[in-house]
mmCIF file of C-alpha atoms and ligand atoms in Angstrom:
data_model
loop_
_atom_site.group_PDB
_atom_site.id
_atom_site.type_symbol
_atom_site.label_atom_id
_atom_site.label_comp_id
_atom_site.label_asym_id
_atom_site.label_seq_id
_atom_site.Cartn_x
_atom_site.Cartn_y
_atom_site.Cartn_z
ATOM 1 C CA UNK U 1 85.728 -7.396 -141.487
ATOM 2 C CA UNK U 2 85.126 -5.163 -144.209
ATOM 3 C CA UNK U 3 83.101 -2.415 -143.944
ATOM 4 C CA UNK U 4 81.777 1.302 -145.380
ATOM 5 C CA UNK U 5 83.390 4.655 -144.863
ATOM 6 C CA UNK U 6 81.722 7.704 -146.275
ATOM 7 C CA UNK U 7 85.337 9.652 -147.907
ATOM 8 C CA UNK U 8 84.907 13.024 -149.477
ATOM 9 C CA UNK U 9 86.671 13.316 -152.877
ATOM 10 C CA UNK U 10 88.995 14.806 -153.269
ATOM 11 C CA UNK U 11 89.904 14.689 -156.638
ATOM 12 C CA UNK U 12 88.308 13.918 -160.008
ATOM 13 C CA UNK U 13 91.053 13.630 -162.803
ATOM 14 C CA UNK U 14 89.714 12.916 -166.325
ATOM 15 C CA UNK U 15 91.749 10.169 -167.799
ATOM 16 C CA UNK U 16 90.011 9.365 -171.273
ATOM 17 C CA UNK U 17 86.843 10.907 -172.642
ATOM 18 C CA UNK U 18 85.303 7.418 -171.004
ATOM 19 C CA UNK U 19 87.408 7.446 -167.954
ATOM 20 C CA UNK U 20 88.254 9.547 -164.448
ATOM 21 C CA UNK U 21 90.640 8.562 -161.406
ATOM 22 C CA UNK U 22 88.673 9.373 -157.749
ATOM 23 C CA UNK U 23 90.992 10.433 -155.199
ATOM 24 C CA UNK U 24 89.490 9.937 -151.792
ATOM 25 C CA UNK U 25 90.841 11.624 -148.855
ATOM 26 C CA UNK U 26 91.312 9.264 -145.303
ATOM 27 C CA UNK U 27 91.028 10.894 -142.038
ATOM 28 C CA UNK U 28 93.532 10.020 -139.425
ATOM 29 C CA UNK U 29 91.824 7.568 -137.693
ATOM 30 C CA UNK U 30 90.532 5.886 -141.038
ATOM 31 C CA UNK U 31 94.368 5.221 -141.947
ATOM 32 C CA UNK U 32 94.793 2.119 -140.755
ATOM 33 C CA UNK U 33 91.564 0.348 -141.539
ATOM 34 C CA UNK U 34 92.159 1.364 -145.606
ATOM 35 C CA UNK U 35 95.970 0.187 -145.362
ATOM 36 C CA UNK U 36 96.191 -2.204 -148.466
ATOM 37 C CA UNK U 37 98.195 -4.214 -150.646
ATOM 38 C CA UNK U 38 99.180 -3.436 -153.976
ATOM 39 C CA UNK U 39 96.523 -4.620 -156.303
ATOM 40 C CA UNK U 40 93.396 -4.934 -154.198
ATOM 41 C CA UNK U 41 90.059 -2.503 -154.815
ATOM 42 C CA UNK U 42 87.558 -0.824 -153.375
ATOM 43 C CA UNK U 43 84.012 -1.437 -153.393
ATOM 44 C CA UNK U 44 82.041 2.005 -153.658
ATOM 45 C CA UNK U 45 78.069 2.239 -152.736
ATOM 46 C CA UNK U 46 75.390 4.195 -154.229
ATOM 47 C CA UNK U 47 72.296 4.535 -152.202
ATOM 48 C CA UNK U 48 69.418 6.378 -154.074
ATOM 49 C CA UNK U 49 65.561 5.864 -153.753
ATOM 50 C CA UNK U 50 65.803 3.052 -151.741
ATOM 51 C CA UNK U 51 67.878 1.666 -154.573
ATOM 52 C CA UNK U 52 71.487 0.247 -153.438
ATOM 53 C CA UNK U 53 74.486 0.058 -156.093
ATOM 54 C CA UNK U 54 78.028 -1.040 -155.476
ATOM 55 C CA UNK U 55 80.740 -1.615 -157.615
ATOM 56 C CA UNK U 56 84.601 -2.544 -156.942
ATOM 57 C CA UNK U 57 87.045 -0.528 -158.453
ATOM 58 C CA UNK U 58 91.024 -0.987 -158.120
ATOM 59 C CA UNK U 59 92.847 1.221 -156.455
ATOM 60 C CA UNK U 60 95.618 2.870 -158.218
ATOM 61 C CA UNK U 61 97.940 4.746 -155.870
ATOM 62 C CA UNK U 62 101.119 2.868 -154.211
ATOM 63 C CA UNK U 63 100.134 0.820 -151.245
ATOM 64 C CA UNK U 64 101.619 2.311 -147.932
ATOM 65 C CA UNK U 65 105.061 0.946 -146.172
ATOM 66 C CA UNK U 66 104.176 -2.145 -144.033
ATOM 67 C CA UNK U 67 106.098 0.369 -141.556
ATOM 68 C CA UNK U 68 104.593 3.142 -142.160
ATOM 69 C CA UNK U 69 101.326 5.106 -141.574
ATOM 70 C CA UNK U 70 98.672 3.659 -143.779
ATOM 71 C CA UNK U 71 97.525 5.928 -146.805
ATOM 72 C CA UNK U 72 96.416 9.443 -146.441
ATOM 73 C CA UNK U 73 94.590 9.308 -150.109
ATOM 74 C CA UNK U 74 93.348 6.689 -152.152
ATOM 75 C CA UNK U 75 92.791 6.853 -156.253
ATOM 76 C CA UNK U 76 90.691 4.496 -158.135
ATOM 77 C CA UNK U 77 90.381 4.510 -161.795
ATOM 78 C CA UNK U 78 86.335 3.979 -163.248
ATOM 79 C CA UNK U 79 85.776 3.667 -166.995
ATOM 80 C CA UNK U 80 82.186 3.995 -168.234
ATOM 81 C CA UNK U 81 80.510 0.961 -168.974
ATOM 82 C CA UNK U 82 77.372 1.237 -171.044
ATOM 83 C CA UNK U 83 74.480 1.835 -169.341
ATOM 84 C CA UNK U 84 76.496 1.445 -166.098
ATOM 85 C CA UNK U 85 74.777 3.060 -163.482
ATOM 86 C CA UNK U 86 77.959 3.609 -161.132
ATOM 87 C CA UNK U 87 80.133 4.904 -163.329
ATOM 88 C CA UNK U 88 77.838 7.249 -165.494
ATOM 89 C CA UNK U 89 77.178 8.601 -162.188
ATOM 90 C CA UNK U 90 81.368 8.489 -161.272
ATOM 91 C CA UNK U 91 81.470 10.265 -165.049
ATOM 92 C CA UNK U 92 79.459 12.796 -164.733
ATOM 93 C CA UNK U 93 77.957 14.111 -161.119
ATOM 94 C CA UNK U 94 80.600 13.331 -158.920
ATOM 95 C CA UNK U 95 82.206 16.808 -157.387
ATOM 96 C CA UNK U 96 84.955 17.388 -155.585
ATOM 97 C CA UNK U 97 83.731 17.831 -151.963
ATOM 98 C CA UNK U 98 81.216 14.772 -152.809
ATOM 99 C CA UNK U 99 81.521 11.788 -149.817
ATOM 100 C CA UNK U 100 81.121 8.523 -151.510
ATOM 101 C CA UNK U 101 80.729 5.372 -149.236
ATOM 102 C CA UNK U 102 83.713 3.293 -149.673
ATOM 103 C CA UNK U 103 84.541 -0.268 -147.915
ATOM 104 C CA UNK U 104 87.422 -1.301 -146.907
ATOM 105 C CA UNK U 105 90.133 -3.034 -149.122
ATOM 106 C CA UNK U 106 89.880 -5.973 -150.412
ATOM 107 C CA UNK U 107 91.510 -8.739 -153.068
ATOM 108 C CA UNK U 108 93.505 -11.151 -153.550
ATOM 109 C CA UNK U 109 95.151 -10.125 -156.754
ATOM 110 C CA UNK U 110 97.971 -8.877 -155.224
ATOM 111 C CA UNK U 111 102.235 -8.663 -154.877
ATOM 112 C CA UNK U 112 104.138 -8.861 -151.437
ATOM 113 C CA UNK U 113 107.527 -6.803 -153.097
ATOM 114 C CA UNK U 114 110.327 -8.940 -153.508
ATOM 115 C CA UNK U 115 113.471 -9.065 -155.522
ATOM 116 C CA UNK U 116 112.942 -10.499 -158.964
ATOM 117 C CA UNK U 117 111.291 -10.357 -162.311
ATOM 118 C CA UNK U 118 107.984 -9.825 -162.698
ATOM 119 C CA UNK U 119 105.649 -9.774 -165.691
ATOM 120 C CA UNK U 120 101.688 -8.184 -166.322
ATOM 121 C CA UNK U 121 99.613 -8.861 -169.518
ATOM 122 C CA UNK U 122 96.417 -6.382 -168.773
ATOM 123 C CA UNK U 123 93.901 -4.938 -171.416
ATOM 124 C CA UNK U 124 91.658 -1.748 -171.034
ATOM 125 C CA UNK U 125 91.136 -0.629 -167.608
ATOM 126 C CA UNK U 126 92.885 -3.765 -166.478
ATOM 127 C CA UNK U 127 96.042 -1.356 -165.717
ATOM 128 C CA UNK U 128 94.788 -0.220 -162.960
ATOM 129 C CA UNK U 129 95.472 -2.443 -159.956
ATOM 130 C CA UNK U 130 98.766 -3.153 -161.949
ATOM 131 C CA UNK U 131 99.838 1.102 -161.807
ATOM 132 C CA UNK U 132 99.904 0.281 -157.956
ATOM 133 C CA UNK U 133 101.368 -3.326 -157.875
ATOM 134 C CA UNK U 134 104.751 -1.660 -160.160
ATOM 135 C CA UNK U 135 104.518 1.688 -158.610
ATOM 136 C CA UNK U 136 104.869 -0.209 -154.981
ATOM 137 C CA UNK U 137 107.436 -2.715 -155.941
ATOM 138 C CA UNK U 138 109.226 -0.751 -158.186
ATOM 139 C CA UNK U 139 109.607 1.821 -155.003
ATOM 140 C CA UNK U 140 110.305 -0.467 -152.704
ATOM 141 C CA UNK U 141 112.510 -3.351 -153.899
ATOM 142 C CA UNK U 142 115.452 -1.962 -156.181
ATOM 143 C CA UNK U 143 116.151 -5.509 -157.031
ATOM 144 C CA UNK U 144 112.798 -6.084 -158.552
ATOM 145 C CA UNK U 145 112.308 -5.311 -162.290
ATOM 146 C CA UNK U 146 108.784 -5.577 -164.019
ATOM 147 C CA UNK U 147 107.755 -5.760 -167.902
ATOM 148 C CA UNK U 148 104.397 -4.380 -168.457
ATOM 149 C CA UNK U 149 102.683 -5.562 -171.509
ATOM 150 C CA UNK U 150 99.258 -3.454 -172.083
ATOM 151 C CA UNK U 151 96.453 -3.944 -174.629
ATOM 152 C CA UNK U 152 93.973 -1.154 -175.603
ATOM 153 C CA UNK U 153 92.459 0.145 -178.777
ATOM 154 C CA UNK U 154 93.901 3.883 -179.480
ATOM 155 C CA UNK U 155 96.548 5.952 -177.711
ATOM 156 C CA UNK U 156 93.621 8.668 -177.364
ATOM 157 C CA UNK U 157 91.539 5.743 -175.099
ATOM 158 C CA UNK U 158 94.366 4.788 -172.830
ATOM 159 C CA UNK U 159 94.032 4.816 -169.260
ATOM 160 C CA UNK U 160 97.310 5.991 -167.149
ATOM 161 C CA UNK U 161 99.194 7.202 -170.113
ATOM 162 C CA UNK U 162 101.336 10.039 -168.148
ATOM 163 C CA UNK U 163 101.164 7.716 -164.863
ATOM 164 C CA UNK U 164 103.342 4.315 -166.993
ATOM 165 C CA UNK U 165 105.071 7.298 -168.830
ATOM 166 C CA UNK U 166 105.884 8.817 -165.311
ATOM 167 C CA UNK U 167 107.333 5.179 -163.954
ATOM 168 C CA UNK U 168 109.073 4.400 -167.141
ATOM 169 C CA UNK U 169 111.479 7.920 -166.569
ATOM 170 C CA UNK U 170 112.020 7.294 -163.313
ATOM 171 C CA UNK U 171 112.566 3.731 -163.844
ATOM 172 C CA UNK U 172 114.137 3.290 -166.858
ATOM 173 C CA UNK U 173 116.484 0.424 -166.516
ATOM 174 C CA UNK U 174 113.878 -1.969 -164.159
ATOM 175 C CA UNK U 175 110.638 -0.915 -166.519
ATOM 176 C CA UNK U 176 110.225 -2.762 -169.706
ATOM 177 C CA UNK U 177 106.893 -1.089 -171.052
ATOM 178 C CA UNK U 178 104.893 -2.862 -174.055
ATOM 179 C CA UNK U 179 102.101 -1.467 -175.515
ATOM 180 C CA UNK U 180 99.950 -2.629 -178.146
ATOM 181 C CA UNK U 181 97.244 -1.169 -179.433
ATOM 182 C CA UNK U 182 94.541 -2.714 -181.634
ATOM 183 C CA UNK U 183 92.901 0.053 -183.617
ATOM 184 C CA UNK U 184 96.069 2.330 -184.320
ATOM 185 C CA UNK U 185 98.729 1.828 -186.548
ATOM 186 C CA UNK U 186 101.595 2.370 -184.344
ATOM 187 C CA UNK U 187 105.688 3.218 -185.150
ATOM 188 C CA UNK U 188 107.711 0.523 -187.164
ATOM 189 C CA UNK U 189 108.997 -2.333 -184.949
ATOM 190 C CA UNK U 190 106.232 -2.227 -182.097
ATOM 191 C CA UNK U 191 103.249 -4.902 -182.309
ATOM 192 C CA UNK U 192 99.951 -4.001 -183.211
ATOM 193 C CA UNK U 193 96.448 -6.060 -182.936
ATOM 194 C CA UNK U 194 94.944 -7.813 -180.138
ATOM 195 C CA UNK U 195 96.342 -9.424 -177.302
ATOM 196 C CA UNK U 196 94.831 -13.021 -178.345
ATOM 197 C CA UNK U 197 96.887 -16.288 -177.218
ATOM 198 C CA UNK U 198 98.577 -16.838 -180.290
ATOM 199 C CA UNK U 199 100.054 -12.961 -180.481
ATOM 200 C CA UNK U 200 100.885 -13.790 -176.839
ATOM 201 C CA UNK U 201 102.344 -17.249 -177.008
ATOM 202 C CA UNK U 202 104.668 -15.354 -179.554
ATOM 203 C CA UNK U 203 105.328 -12.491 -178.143
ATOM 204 C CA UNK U 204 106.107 -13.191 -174.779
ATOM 205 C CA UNK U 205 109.466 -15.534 -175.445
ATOM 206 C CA UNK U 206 110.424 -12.203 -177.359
ATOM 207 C CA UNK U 207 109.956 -9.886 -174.628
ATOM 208 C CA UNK U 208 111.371 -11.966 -171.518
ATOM 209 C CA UNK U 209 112.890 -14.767 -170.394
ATOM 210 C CA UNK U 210 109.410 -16.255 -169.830
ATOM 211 C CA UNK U 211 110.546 -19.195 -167.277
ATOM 212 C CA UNK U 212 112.336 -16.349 -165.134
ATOM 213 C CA UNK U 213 109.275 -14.522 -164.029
ATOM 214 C CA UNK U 214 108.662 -15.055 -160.518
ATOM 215 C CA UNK U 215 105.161 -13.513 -160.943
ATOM 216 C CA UNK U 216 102.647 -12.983 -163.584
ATOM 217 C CA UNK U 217 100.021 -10.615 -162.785
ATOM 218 C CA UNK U 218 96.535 -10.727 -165.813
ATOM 219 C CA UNK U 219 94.141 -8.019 -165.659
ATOM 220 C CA UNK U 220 91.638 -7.017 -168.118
ATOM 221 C CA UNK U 221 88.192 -8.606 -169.970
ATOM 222 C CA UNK U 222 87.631 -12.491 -169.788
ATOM 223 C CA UNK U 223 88.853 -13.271 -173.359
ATOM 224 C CA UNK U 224 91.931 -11.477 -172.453
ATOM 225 C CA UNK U 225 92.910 -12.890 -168.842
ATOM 226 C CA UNK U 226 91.904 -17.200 -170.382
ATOM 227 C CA UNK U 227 93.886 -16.212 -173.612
ATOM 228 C CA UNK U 228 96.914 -15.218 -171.394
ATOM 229 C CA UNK U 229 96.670 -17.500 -169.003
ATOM 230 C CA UNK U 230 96.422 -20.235 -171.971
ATOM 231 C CA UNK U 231 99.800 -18.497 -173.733
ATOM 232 C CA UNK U 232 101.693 -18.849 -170.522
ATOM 233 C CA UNK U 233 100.444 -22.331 -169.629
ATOM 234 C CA UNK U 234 101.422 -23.514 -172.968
ATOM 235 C CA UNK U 235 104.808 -21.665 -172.588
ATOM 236 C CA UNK U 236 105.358 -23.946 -169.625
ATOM 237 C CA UNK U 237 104.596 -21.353 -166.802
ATOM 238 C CA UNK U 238 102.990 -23.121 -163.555
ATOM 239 C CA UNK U 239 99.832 -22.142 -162.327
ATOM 240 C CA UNK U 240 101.151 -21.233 -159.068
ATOM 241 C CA UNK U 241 103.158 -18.135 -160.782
ATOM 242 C CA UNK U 242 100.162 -17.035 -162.679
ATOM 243 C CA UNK U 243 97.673 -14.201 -160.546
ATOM 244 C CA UNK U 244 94.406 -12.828 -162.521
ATOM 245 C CA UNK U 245 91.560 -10.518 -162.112
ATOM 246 C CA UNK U 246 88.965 -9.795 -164.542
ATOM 247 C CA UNK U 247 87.298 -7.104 -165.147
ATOM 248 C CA UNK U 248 84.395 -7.769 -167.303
ATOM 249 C CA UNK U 249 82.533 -11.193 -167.620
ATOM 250 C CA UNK U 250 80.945 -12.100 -171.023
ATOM 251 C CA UNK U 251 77.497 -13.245 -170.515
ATOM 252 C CA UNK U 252 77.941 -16.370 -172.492
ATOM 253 C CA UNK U 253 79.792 -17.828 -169.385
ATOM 254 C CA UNK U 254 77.204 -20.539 -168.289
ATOM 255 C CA UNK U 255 75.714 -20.578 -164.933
ATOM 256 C CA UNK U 256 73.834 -23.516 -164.138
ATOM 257 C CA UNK U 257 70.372 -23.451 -162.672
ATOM 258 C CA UNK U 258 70.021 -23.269 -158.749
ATOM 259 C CA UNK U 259 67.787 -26.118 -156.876
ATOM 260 C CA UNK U 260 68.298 -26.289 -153.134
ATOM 261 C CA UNK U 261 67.031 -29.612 -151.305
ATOM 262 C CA UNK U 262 63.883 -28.790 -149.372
ATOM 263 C CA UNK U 263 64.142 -27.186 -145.854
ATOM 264 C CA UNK U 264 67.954 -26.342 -146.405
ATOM 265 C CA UNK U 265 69.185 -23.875 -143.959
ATOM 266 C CA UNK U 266 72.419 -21.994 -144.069
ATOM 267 C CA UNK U 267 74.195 -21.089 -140.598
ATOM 268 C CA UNK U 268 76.734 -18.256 -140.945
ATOM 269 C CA UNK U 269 79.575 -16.355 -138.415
ATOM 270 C CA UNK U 270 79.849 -12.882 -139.192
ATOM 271 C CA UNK U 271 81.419 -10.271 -137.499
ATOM 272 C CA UNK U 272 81.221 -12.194 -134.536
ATOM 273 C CA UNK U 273 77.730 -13.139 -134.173
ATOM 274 C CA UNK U 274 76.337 -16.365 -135.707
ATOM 275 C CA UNK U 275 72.932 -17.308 -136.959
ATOM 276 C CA UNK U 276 71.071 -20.113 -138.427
ATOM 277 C CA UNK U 277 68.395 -19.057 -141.836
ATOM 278 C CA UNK U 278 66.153 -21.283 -143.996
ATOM 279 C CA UNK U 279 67.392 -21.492 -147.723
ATOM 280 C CA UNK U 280 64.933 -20.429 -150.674
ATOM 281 C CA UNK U 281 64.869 -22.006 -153.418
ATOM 282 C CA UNK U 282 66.797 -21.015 -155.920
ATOM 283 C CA UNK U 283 68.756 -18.300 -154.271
ATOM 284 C CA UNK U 284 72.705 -17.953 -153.355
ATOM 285 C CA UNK U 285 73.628 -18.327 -149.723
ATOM 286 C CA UNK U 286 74.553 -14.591 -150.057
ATOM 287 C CA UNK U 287 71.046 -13.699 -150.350
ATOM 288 C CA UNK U 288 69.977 -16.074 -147.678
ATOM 289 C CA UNK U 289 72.605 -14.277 -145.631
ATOM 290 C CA UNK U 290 71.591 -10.888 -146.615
ATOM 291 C CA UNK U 291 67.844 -11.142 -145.713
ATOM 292 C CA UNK U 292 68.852 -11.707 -141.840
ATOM 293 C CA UNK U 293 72.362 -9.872 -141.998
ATOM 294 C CA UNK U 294 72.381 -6.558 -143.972
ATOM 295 C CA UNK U 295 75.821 -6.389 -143.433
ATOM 296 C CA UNK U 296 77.031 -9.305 -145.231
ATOM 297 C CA UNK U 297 79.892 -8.451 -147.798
ATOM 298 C CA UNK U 298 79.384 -8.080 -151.029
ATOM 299 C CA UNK U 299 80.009 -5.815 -154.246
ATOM 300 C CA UNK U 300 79.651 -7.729 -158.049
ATOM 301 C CA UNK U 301 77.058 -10.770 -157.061
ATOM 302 C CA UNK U 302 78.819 -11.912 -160.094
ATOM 303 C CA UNK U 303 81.760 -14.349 -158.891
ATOM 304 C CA UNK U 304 84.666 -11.441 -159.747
ATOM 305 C CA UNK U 305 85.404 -9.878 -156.858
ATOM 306 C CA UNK U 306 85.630 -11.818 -154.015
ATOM 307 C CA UNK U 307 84.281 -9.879 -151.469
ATOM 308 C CA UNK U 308 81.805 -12.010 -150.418
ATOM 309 C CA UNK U 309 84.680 -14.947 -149.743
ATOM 310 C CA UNK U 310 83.497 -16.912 -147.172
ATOM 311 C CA UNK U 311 84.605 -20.280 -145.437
ATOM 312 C CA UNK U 312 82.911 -23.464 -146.062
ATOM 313 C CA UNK U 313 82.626 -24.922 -142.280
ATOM 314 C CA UNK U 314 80.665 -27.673 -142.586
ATOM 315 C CA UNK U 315 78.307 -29.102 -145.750
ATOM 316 C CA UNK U 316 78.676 -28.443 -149.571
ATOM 317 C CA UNK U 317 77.682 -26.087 -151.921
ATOM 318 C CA UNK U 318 77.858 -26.116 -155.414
ATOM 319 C CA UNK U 319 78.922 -22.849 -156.726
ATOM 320 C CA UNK U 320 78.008 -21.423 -160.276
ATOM 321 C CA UNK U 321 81.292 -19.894 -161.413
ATOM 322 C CA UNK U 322 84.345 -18.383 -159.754
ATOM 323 C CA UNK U 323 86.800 -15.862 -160.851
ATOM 324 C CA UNK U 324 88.611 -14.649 -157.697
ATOM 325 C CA UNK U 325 89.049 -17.349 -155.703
ATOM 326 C CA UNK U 326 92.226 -19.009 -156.358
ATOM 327 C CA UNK U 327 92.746 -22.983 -156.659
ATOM 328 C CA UNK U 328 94.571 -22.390 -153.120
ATOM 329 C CA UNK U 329 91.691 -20.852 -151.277
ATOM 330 C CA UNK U 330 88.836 -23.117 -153.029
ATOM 331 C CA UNK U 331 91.254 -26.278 -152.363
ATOM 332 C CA UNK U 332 91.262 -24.664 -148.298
ATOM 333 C CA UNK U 333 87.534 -24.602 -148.547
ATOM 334 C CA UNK U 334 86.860 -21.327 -149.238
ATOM 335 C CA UNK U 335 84.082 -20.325 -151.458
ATOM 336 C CA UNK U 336 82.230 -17.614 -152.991
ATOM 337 C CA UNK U 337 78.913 -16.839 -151.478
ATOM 338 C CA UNK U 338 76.959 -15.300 -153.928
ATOM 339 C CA UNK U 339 77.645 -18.204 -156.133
ATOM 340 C CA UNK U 340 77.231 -20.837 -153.712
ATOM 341 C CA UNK U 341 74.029 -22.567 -153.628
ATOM 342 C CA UNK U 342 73.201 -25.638 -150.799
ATOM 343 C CA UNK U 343 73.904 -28.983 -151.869
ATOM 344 C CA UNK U 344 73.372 -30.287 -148.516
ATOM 345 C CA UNK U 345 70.369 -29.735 -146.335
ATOM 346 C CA UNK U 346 72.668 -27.685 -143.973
ATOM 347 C CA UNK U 347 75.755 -25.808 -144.567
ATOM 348 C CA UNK U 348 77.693 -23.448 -142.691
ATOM 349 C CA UNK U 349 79.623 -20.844 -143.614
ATOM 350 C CA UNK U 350 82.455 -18.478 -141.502
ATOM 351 C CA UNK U 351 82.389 -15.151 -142.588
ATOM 352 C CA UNK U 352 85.597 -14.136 -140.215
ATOM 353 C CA UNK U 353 88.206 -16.419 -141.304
HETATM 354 S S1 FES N 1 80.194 -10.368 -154.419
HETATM 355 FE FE1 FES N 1 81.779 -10.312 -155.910
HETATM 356 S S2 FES N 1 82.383 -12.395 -156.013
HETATM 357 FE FE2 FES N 1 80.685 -12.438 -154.708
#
C-alpha cells in the first residue's frame, strides 16, 4: 500500500538552467518500505493553503541489491514545466534541510537485471528512470550490455550529462551511448534532428541488431514514446519486448465525455477496509473513492502514472485513456481509477491486489 513519508533533502544539484536532481535522505526504519526497482518514481506532495499538489517524478539513483539493505538516499530528477506549480516550487524554494512528503515507490516501467541486450529510446527528461534502470543492470549483471539512444535539443539543456558520461567510462565496452540533439549542430558522423519514427525506423537497424534486444525501454513526451514504439513495431519488434512511460501528454489526446447510469455505486478494498459509495455523475471512480477514503492513491489524475492502479472485481468501467497500464495488466483486469468511469450500475474495485 503506498503511502507518504515526510524525507528531508538532502541535496539539491542543479542539472540545467530548467532542471535540479532532489536527493532525499531515508531513515533506517524507512529503508525497506522505499526499496524499489529500477525505473519506478516517486510521487511528491505539496500541501499549501488548503491546496494539495502531487506530482511523480522518477527516481534516478541505482535501485538497492534484492539482498541488500534497501536505499539509504533517493534522487529524483524535476525539470520545470511552464507554469508548473511543483516544480517552480522544486526550482526555486526548495533548501537543503527542507522535508518534502514523498510516497512510496511505484511503476511499472521497470527491468529485473538479466544477461542480455538491452535498448532505450528516451527524449528530454525521459532519461531519468532510464540513469537508474542502466546504472542497476549495468552494476549488477556483467553479461548485460545496454545502448542508450537520447533525444534533446542542446548539449547546454541536457539532463544527466556527467551521470551517462560517468557510466560510459566505467562501462565502456557494455555502453553504447547515442545522442542526438535537435537544435545543435553536432560533430561529423553523429545524427542530428528529432527523434521522429522515420529517423528511428532508420537509425535503429544501424545502431543494433534490433531483433536481439531482449528489452526496449521508451521514455520521454507522447510524440516521442508512439513514434518509437511505431519504428520498432514496424521493425518487427513484439509488443511484449517493448516497455514505455511518458512523460508529458499533449492535450489533443481525446477523452470522451463521462455519463454514469443513475444510482451507480462503486464498492472499493483499500488498505484493508472496504466500503460501498454512490457514483456522481460525471466523475472518475477515483474521486468517488476519494470523497469517503482520503487515502486513496493517486498522483497525475491524468492516466500516466499508474498509481491509482486498481483491480476491476466485479462490473465494468469504461476508462478515458491509459498510459501505464500495460496490455498484460488491463487484459488481468486491472484498470486505472482516475480514468475509470461506471458502466454498470455497480462496480467494485480492489485497491490491495
Ligand atoms: S493517478 Fe496517475 S494514472 Fe491515475
Amino acid at each position: 500500500m503506498a503511502r507518504f513519508h515526510p524525507l528531508p533533502v538532502a541535496a539539491v544539484d542543479r542539472l540545467t538552467d530548467d532542471s535540479v536532481a532532489l536527493t532525499f535522505t531515508v531513515p533506517p526504519e524507512l529503508r525497506e518500505e522505499f526499496r524499489h526497482a529500477p525505473g519506478q518514481h516517486l510521487a511528491l506532495r505539496r500541501r499549501t493553503d488548503g491546496t494539495e499538489i502531487r506530482r511523480t517524478y522518477s527516481i534516478c539513483s541505482p535501485a538497492p541489491a534484492p539482498d541488500g539493505d534497501g536505499p539509504s538516499a533517493l534522487r529524483v530528477g524535476v525539470r520545470l514545466v511552464e507554469g508548473g506549480a511543483f516544480s517552480t516550487y522544486a526550482l526555486k524554494e526548495v533548501n537543503i534541510g527542507d522535508e518534502i512528503e514523498v510516497m512510496t515507490p511505484a511503476g511499472r516501467f521497470t527491468l529485473d537485471p538479466a544477461p542480455g541486450l538491452f535498448a532505450a529510446v528516451v527524449g528530454g527528461s525521459g532519461i531519468t528512470p532510464v540513469l537508474s534502470i542502466v546504472s542497476t543492470l549495468l552494476a549488477r549483471e556483467p553479461r548485460a550490455r545496454f545502448c542508450l539512444i537520447r533525444g534533446d535539443r542542446t548539449a547546454a539543456s541536457t539532463m544527466f550529462l556527467e551521470e551517462v558520461a560517468d557510466l560510459k567510462d566505467r562501462y565502456p565496452e557494455r555502453l553504447q551511448l547515442v545522442t542526438v540533439l535537435s537544435r545543435e549542430e553536432q560533430q561529423a558522423g553523429l545524427p542530428s534532428g528529432r527523434l521522429d519514427r522515420e529517423r528511428l525506423a532508420e537509425l535503429l537497424p544501424a545502431l543494433l541488431p534490433v531483433d536481439q534486444v531482449a528489452g526496449w525501454f521508451l521514455c520521454g513526451p507522447f510524440g516521442l514514446v508512439e513514434g518509437a514504439e511505431k519504428a520498432l513495431r514496424g521493425l518487427g519488434v513484439e509488443k511484449s519486448r517493448i516497455h514505455q512511460e511518458i512523460f508529458h501528454v499533449d492535450s489533443a489526446v481525446p477523452a470522451e465525455a463521462a455519463s454514469a447510469p443513475a444510482d451507480s455505486t462503486v464498492t472499493a478494498r483499500l488498505d484493508g477496509r472496504g466500503g460501498t459509495w454512490p457514483v456522481r455523475d460525471g466523475e472518475s471512480l477515483l474521486d468517488t473513492v476519494l470523497r469517503n477514503r482520503p487515502d486513496a492513491p493517486y498522483a497525475c489524475k491524468g492516466g500516466v502514472c499508474g498509481t491509482c492502479r486498481a483491480f476491476l472485481v466485479s462490473g465494468e468501467v469504461r476508462m478515458d485513456r491509459n498510459f501505464a497500464l500495460e496490455a498484460e495488466e488491463t487484459e488481468a483486469g486491472y484498470v486505472l481509477a482516475c480514468q475509470s468511469h461506471a458502466v454498470t450500475e455497480k462496480v467494485e474495485l480492489d485497491f490491495d491486489r
